[in-house]
PDB file of C-alpha atoms in Angstrom:
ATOM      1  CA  UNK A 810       0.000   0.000   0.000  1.00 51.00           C
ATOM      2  CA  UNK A 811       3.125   2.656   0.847  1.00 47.00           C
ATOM      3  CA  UNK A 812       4.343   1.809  -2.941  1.00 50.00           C
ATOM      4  CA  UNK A 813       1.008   2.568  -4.519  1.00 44.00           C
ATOM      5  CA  UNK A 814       0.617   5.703  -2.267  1.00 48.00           C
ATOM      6  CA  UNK A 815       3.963   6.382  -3.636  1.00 48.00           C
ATOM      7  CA  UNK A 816       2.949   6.073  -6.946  1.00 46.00           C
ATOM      8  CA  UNK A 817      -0.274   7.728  -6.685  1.00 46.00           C
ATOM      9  CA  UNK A 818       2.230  10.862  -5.333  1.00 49.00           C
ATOM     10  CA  UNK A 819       4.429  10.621  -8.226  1.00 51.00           C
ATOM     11  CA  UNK A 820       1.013  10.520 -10.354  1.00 46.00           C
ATOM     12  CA  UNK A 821      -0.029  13.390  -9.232  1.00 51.00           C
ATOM     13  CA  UNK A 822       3.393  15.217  -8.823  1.00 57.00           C
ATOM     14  CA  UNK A 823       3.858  14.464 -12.537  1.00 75.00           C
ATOM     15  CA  UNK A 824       0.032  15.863 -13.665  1.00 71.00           C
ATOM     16  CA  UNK A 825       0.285  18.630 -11.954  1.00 79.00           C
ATOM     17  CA  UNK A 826       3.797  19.473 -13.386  1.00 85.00           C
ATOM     18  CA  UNK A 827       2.274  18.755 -17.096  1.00 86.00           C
ATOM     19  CA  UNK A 828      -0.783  21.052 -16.063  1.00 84.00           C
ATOM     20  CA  UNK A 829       2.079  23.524 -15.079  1.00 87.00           C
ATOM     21  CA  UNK A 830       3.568  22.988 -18.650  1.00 89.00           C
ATOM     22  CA  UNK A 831       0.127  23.353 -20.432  1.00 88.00           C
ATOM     23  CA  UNK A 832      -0.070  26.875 -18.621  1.00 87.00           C
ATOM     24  CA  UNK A 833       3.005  27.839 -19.446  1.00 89.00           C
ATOM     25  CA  UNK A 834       2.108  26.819 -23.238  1.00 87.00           C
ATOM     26  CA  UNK A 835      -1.221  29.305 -23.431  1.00 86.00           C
ATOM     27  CA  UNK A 836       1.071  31.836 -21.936  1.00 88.00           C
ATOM     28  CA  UNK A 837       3.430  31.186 -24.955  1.00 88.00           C
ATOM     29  CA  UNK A 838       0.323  32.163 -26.753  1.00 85.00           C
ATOM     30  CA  UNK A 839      -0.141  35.071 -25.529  1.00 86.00           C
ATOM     31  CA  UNK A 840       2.980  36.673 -25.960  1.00 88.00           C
ATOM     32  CA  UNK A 841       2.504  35.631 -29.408  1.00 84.00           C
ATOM     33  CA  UNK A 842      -1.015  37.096 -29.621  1.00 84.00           C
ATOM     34  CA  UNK A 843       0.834  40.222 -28.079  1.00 87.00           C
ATOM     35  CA  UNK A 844       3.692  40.150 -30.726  1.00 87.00           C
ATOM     36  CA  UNK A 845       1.397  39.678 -33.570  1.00 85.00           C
ATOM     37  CA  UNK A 846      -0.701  42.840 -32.324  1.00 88.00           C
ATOM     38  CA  UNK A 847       2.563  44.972 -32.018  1.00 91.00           C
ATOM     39  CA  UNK A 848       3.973  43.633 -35.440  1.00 90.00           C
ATOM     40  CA  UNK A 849       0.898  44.714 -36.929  1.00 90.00           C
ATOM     41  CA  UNK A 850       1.200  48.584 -34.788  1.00 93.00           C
ATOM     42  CA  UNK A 851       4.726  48.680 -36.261  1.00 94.00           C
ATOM     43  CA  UNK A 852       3.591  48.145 -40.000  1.00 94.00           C
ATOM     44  CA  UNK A 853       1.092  50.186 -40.061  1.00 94.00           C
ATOM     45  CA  UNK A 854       3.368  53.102 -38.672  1.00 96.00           C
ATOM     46  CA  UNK A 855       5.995  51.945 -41.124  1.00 96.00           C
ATOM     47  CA  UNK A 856       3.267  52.202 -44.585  1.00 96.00           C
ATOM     48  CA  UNK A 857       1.644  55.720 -43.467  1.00 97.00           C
ATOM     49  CA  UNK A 858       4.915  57.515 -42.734  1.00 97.00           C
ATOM     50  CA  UNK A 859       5.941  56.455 -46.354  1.00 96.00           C
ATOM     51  CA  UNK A 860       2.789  57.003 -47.840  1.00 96.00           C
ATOM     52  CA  UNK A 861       2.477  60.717 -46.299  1.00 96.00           C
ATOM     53  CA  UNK A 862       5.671  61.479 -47.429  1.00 95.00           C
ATOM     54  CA  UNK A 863       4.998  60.626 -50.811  1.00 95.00           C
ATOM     55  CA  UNK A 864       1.417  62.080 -51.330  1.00 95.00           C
ATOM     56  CA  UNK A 865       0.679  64.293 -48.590  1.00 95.00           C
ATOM     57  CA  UNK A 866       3.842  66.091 -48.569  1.00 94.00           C
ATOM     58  CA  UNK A 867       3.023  69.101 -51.261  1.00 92.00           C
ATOM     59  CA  UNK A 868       2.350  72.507 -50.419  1.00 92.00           C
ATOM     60  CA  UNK A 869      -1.503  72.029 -49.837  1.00 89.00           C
ATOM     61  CA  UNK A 870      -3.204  68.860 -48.990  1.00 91.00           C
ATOM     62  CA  UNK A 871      -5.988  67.441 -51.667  1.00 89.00           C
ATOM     63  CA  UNK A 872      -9.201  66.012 -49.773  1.00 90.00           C
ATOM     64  CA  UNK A 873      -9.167  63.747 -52.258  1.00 93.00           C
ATOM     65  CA  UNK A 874      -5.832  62.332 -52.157  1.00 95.00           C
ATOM     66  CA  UNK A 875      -6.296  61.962 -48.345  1.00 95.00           C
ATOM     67  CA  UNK A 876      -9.598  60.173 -48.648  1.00 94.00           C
ATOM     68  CA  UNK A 877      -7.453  57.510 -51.050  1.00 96.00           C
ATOM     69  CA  UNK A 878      -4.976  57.517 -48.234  1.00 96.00           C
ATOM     70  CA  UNK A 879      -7.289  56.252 -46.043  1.00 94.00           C
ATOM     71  CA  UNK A 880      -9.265  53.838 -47.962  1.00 94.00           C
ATOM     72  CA  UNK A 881      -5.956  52.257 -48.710  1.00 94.00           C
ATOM     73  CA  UNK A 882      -5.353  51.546 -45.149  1.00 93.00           C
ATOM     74  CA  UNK A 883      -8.975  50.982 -44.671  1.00 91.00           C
ATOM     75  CA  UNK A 884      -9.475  53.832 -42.246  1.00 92.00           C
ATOM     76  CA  UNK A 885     -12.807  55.619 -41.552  1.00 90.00           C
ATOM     77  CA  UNK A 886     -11.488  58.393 -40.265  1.00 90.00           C
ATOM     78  CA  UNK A 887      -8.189  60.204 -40.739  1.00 93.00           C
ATOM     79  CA  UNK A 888      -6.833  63.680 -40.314  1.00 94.00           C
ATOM     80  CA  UNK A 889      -3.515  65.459 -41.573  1.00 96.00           C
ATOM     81  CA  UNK A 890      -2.024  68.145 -39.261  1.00 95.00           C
ATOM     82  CA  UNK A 891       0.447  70.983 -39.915  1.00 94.00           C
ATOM     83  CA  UNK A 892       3.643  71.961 -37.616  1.00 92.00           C
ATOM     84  CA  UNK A 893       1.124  73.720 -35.277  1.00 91.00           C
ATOM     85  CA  UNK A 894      -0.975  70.638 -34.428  1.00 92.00           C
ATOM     86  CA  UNK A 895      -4.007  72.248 -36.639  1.00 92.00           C
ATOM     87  CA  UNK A 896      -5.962  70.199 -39.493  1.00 92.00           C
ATOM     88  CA  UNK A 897      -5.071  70.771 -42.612  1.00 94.00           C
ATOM     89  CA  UNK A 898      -7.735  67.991 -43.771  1.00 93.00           C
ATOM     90  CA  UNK A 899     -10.310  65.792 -42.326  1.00 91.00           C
ATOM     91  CA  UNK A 900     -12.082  62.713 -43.456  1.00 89.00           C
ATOM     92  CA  UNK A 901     -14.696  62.354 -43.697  1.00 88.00           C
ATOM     93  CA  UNK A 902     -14.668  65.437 -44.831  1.00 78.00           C
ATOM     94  CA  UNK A 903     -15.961  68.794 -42.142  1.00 73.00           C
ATOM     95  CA  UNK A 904     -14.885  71.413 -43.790  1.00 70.00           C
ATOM     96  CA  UNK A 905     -15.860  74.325 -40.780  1.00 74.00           C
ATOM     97  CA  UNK A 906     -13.152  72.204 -38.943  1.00 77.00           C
ATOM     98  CA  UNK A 907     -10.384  72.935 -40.842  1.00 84.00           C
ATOM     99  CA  UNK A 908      -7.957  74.798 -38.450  1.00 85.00           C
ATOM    100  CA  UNK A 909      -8.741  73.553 -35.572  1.00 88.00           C
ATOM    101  CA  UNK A 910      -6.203  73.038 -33.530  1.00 92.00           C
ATOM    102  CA  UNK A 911      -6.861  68.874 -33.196  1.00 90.00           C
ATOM    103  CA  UNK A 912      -3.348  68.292 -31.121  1.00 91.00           C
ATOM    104  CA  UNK A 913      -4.406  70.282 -28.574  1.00 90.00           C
ATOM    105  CA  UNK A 914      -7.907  68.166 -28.066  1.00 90.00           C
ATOM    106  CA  UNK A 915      -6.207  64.493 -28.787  1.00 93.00           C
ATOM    107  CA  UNK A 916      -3.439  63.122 -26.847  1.00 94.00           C
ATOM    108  CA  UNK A 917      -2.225  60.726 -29.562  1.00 96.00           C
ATOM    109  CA  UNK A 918      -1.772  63.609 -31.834  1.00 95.00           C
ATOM    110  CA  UNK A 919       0.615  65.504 -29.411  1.00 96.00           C
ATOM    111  CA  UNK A 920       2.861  62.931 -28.965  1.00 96.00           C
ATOM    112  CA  UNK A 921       3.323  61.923 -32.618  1.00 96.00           C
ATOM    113  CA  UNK A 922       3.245  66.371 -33.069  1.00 95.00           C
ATOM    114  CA  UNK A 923       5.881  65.520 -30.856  1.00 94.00           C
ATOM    115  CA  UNK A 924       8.135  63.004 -33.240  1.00 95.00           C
ATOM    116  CA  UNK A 925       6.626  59.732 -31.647  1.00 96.00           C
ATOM    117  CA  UNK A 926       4.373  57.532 -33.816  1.00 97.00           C
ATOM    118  CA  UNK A 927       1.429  57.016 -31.494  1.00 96.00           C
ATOM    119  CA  UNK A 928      -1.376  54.508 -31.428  1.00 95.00           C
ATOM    120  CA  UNK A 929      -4.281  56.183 -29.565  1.00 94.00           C
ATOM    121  CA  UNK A 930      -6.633  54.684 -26.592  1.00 93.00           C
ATOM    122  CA  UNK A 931     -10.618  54.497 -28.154  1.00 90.00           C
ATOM    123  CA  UNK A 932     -11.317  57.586 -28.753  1.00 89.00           C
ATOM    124  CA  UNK A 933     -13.772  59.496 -30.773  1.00 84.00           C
ATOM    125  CA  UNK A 934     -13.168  60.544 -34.240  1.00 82.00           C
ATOM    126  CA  UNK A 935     -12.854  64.012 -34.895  1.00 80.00           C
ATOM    127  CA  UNK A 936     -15.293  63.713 -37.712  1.00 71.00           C
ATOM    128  CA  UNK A 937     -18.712  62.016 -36.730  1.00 75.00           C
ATOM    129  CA  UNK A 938     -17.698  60.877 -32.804  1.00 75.00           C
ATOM    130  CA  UNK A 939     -17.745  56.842 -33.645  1.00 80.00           C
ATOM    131  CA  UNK A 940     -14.927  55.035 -31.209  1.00 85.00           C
ATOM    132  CA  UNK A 941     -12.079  54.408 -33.447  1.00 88.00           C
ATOM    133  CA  UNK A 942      -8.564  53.557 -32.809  1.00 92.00           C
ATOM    134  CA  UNK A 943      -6.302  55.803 -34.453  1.00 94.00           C
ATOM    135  CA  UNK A 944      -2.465  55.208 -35.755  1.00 96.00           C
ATOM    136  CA  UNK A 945      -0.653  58.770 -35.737  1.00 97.00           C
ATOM    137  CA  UNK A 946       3.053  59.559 -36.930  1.00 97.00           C
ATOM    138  CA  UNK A 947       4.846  62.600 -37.810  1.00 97.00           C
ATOM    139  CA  UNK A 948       6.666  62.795 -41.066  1.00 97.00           C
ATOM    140  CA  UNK A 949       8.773  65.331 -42.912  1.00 95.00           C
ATOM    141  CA  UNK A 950       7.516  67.794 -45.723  1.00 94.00           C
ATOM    142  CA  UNK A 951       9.516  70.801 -47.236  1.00 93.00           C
ATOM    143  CA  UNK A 952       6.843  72.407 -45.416  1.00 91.00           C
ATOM    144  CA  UNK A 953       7.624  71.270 -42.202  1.00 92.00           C
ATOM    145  CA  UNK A 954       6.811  68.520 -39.679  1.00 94.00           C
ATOM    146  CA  UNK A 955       3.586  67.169 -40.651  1.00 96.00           C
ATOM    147  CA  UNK A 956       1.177  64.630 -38.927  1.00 97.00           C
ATOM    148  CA  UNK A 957      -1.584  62.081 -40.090  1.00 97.00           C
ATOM    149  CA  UNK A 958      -3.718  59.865 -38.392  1.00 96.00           C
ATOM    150  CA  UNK A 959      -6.121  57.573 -39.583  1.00 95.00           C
ATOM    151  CA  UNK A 960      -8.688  55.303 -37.396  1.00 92.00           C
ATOM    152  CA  UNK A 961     -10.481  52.050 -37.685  1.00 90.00           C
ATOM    153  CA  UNK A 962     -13.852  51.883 -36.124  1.00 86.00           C
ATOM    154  CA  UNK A 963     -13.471  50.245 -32.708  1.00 82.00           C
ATOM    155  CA  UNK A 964     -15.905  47.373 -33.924  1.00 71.00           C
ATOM    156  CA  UNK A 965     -14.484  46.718 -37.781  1.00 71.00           C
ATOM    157  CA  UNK A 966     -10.230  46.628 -36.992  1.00 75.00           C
ATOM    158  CA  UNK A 967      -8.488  43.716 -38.729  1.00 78.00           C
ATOM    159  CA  UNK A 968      -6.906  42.911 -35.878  1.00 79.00           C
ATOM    160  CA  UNK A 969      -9.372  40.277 -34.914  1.00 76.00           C
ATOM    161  CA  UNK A 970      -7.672  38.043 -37.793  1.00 74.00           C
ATOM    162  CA  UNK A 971      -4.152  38.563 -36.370  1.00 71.00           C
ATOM    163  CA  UNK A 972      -5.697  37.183 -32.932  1.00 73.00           C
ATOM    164  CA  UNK A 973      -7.125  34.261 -34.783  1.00 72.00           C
ATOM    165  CA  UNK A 974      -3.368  33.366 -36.056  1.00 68.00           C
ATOM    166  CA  UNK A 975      -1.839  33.719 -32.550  1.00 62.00           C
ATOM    167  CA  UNK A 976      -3.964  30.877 -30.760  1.00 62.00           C
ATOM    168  CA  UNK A 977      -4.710  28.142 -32.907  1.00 61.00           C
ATOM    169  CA  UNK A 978      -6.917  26.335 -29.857  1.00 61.00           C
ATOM    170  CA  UNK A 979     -10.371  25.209 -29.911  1.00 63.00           C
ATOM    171  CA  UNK A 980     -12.496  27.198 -27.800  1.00 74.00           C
ATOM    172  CA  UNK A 981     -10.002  29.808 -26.416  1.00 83.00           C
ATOM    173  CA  UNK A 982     -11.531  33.281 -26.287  1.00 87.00           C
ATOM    174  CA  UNK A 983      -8.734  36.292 -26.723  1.00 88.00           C
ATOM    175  CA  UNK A 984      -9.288  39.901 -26.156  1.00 90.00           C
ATOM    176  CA  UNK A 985      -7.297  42.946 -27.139  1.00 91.00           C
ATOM    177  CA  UNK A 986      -8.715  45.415 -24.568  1.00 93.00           C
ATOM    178  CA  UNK A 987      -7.857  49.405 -24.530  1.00 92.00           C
ATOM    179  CA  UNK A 988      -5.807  49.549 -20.571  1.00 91.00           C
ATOM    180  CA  UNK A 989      -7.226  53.064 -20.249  1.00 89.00           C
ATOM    181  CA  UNK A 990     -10.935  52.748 -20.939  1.00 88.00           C
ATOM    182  CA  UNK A 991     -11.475  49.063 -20.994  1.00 90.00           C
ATOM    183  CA  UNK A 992     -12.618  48.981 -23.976  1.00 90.00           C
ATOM    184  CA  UNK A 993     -12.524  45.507 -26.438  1.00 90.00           C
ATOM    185  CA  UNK A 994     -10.408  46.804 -29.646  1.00 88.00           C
ATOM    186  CA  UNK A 995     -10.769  43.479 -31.063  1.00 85.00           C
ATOM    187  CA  UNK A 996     -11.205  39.985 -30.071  1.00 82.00           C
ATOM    188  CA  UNK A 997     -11.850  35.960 -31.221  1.00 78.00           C
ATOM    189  CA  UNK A 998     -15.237  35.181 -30.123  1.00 63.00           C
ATOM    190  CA  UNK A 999     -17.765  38.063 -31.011  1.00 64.00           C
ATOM    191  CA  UNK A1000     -15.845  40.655 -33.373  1.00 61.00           C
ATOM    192  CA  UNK A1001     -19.469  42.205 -33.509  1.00 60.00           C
ATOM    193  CA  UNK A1002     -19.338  43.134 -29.587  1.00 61.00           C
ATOM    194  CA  UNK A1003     -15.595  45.195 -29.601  1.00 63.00           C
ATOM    195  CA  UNK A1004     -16.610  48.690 -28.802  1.00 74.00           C
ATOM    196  CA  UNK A1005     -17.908  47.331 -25.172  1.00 84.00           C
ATOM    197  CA  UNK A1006     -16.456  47.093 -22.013  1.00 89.00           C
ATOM    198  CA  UNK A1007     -14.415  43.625 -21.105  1.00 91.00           C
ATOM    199  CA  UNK A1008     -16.408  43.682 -18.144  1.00 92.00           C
ATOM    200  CA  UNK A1009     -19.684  44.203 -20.074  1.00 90.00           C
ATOM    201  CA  UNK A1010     -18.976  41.361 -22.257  1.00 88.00           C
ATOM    202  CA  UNK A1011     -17.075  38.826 -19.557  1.00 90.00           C
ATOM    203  CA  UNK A1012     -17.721  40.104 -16.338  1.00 93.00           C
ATOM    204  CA  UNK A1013     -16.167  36.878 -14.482  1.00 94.00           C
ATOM    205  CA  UNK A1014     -12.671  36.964 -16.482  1.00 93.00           C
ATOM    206  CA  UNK A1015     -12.372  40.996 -16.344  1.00 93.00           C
ATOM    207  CA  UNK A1016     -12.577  40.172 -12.755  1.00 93.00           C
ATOM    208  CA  UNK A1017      -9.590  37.869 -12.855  1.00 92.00           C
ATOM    209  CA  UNK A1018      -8.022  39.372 -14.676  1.00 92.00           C
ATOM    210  CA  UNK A1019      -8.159  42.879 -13.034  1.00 90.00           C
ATOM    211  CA  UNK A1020      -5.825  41.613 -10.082  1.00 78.00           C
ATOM    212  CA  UNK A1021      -3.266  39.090 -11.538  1.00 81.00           C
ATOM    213  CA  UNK A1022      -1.095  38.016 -14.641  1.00 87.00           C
ATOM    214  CA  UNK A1023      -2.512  34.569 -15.120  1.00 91.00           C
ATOM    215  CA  UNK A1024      -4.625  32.408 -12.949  1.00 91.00           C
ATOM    216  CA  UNK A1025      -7.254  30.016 -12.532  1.00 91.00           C
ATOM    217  CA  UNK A1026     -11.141  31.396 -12.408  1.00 92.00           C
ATOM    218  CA  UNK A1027     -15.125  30.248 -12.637  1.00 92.00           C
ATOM    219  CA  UNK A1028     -16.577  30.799 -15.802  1.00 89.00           C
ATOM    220  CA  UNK A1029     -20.479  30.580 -15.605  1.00 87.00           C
ATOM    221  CA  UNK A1030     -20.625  29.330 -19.077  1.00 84.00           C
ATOM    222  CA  UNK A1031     -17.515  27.027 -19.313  1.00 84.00           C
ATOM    223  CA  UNK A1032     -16.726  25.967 -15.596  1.00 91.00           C
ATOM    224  CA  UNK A1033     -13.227  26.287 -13.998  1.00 91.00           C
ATOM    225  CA  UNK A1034     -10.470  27.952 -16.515  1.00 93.00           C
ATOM    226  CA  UNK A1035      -7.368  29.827 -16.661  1.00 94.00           C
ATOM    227  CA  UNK A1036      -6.828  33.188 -17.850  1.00 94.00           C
ATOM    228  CA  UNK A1037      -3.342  34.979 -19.222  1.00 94.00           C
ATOM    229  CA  UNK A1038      -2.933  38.479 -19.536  1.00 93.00           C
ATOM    230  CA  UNK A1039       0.274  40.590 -21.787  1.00 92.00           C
ATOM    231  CA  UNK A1040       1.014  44.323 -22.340  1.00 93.00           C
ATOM    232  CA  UNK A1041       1.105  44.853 -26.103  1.00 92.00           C
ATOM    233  CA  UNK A1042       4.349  46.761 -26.847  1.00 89.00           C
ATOM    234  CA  UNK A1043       4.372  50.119 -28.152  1.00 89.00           C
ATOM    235  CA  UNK A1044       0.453  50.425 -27.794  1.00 93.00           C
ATOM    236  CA  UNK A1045      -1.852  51.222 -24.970  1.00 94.00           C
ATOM    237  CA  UNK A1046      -3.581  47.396 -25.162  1.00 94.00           C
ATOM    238  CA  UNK A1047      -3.110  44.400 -23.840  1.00 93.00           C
ATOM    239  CA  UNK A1048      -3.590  40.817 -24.298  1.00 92.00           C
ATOM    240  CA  UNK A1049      -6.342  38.861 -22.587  1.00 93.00           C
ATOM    241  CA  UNK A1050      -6.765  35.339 -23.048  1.00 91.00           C
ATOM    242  CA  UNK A1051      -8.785  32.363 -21.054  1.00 92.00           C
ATOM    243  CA  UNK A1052      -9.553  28.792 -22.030  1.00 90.00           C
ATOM    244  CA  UNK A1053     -11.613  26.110 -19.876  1.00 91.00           C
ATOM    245  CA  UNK A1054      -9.872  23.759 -18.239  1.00 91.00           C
ATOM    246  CA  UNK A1055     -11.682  20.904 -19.999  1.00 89.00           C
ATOM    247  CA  UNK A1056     -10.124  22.286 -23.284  1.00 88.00           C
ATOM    248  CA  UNK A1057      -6.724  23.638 -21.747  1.00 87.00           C
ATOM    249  CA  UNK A1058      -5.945  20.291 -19.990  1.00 87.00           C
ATOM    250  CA  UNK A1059      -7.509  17.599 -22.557  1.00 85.00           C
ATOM    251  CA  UNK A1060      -4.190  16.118 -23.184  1.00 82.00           C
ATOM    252  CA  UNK A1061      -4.212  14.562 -19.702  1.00 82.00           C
ATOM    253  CA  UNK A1062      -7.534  13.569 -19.256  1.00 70.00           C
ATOM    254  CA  UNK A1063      -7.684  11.863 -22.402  1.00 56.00           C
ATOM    255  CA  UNK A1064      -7.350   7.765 -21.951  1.00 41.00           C
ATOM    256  CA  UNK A1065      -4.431   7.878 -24.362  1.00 41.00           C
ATOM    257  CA  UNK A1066      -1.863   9.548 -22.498  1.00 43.00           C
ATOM    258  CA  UNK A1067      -2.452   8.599 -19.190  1.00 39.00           C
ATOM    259  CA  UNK A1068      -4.266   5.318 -19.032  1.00 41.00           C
ATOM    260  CA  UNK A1069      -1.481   3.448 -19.704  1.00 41.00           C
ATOM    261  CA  UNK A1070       0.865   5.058 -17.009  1.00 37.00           C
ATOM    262  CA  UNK A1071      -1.809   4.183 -14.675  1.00 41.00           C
ATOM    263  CA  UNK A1072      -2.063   0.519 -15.732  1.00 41.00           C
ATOM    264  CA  UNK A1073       1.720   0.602 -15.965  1.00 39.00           C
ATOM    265  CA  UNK A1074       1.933   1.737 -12.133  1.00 42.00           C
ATOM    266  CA  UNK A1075      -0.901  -0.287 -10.906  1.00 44.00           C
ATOM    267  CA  UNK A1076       0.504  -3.406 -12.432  1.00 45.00           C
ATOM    268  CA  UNK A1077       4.193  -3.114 -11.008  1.00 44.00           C
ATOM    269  CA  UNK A1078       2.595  -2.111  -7.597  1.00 47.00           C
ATOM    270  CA  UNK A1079       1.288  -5.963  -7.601  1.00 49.00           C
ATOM    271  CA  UNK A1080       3.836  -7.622  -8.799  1.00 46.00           C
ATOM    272  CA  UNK A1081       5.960  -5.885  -6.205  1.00 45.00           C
ATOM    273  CA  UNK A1082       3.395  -6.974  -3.698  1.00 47.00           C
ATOM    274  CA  UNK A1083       3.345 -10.385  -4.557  1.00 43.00           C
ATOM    275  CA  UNK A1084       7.232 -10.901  -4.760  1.00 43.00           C
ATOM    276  CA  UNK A1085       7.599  -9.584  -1.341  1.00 48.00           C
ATOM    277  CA  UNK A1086       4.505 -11.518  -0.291  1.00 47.00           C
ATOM    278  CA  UNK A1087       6.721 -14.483  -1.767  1.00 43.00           C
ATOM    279  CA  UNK A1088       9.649 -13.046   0.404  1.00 46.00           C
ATOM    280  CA  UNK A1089       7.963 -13.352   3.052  1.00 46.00           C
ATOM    281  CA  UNK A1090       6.715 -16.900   3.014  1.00 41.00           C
ATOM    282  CA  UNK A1091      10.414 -17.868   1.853  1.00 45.00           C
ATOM    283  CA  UNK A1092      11.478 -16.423   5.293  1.00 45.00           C
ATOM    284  CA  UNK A1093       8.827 -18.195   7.076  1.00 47.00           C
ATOM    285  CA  UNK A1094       9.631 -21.576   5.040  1.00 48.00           C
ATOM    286  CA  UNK A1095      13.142 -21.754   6.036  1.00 45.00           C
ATOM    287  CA  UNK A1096      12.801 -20.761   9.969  1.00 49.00           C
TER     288      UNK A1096
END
């Protein structure tokens, strides 16, 4: 009985050191899902700073052109800024708006007024007030440091499809949530809801989440599960990821994997019994 106690330990020493693992896989995940995200900040700095340079560098700035601009990145909002922070062109278009100092109102525009591409918090667009999340960088004109910013609506980004690549499990949910407001940007299971609070639209893992890096929690829809949380780099998001337990842990519960062990251990538990049950009687035979 002390061996198969013993075993059981070691049974149980080993799961929980695979469940361990498992964890430590979905976080791997995450900081993929968070790579991915930034990647895709990075690019899109990368293409407007060399588009703006090339077509919204002249002397004045064609409505036109800019709309083009912004249909290329598929922006629904965008606005180019001289060196004093004011609009030289909105989209869509507002023409009473025109001069209006916008870096003074917007806090992404300052800092890329500033030389710093910026991706902003959800905000609302300049233009008609719909969240958006806008990608601003400064570039150089003849003319002077220029700025433009264009915005995807909160609840049509294609970031949603760069999520979808990072965590290739069944039944994970991922969330890239705005730190400030708390806002979904983007996420796996409902790209129709983004726009609403996390804690509107998963009230049990916003709590979790709001007080640790990773953990275990109670889902009311999928039971116990574990949750992982990363900063996005260079952007004021962050990951959020969760997964039921049924799902995260499968590999071990599944007869394949750890059926055998069991049978393995029970079997040389026995046999160990009955040689030193045979040990035993040998003793007693020969006294």
């Amino acid at each position: 009985m002390v061996a198969l106690a013993a075993i059981g330990a070691g049974l149980a020493a080993s799961q929980s050191q695979a469940q361990q693992q498992l964890n430590q896989a979905f976080s791997t995940r995450a900081d993929i899902a968070g790579q991915l995200a930034a990647s895709y900040v990075s690019d899109v700095f990368s293409r407007e700073v060399s588009v703006a340079a090339d077509q919204l560098a002249g002397p004045t700035v064609d409505d036109a052109i800019v709309r083009a601009v912004a249909q290329s990145f598929g922006f629904t909002a965008a606005v180019v800024l001289d060196a004093n922070g004011a609009a030289l062109d909105v989209v869509p278009a507002t023409p009473g708006r025109l001069g209006t100092n916008l870096a003074a109102l917007y806090a992404h525009l300052r800092s890329a007024e500033g030389g710093v591409p910026t991706v902003s918090h959800v905000v609302a667009s300049f233009a008609e007030g719909r969240p958006v999340v806008a990608f601003a960088v400064p570039y150089s004109t003849p003319y002077g440091r220029r700025v433009f910013s264009g915005g995807f609506d909160v609840n049509a980004t294609p970031l949603a499809t760069y999520l979808d690549n990072s965590v290739p499990l069944s039944d994970a949910e991922v969330y890239l949530v705005d730190q400030q407001t708390g806002t979904v940007v983007a996420d796996t299971p409902d790209p129709t809801a983004n726009a609403t609070p996390l804690a509107a639209q998963d009230p049990a893992l916003a709590e979790a989440a709001a007080g640790a890096g990773a953990g275990n929690f109670s889902d009311p829809q999928d039971g116990a599960s574990y949750f992982v949380q990363r900063d996005v780099p260079n952007s004021p998001w962050r990951i959020v990821m969760s997964v039921s337990d049924a799902t995260l842990y499968a590999p071990l519960d599944g007869g394949a994997t750890w059926a055998p062990w069991v049978l393995f251990a029970l079997l040389a538990a026995g046999a160990l019994a009955f040689w030193r049950l045979l040990g035993r009687l040998g003793q007693s035979g020969r006294s």
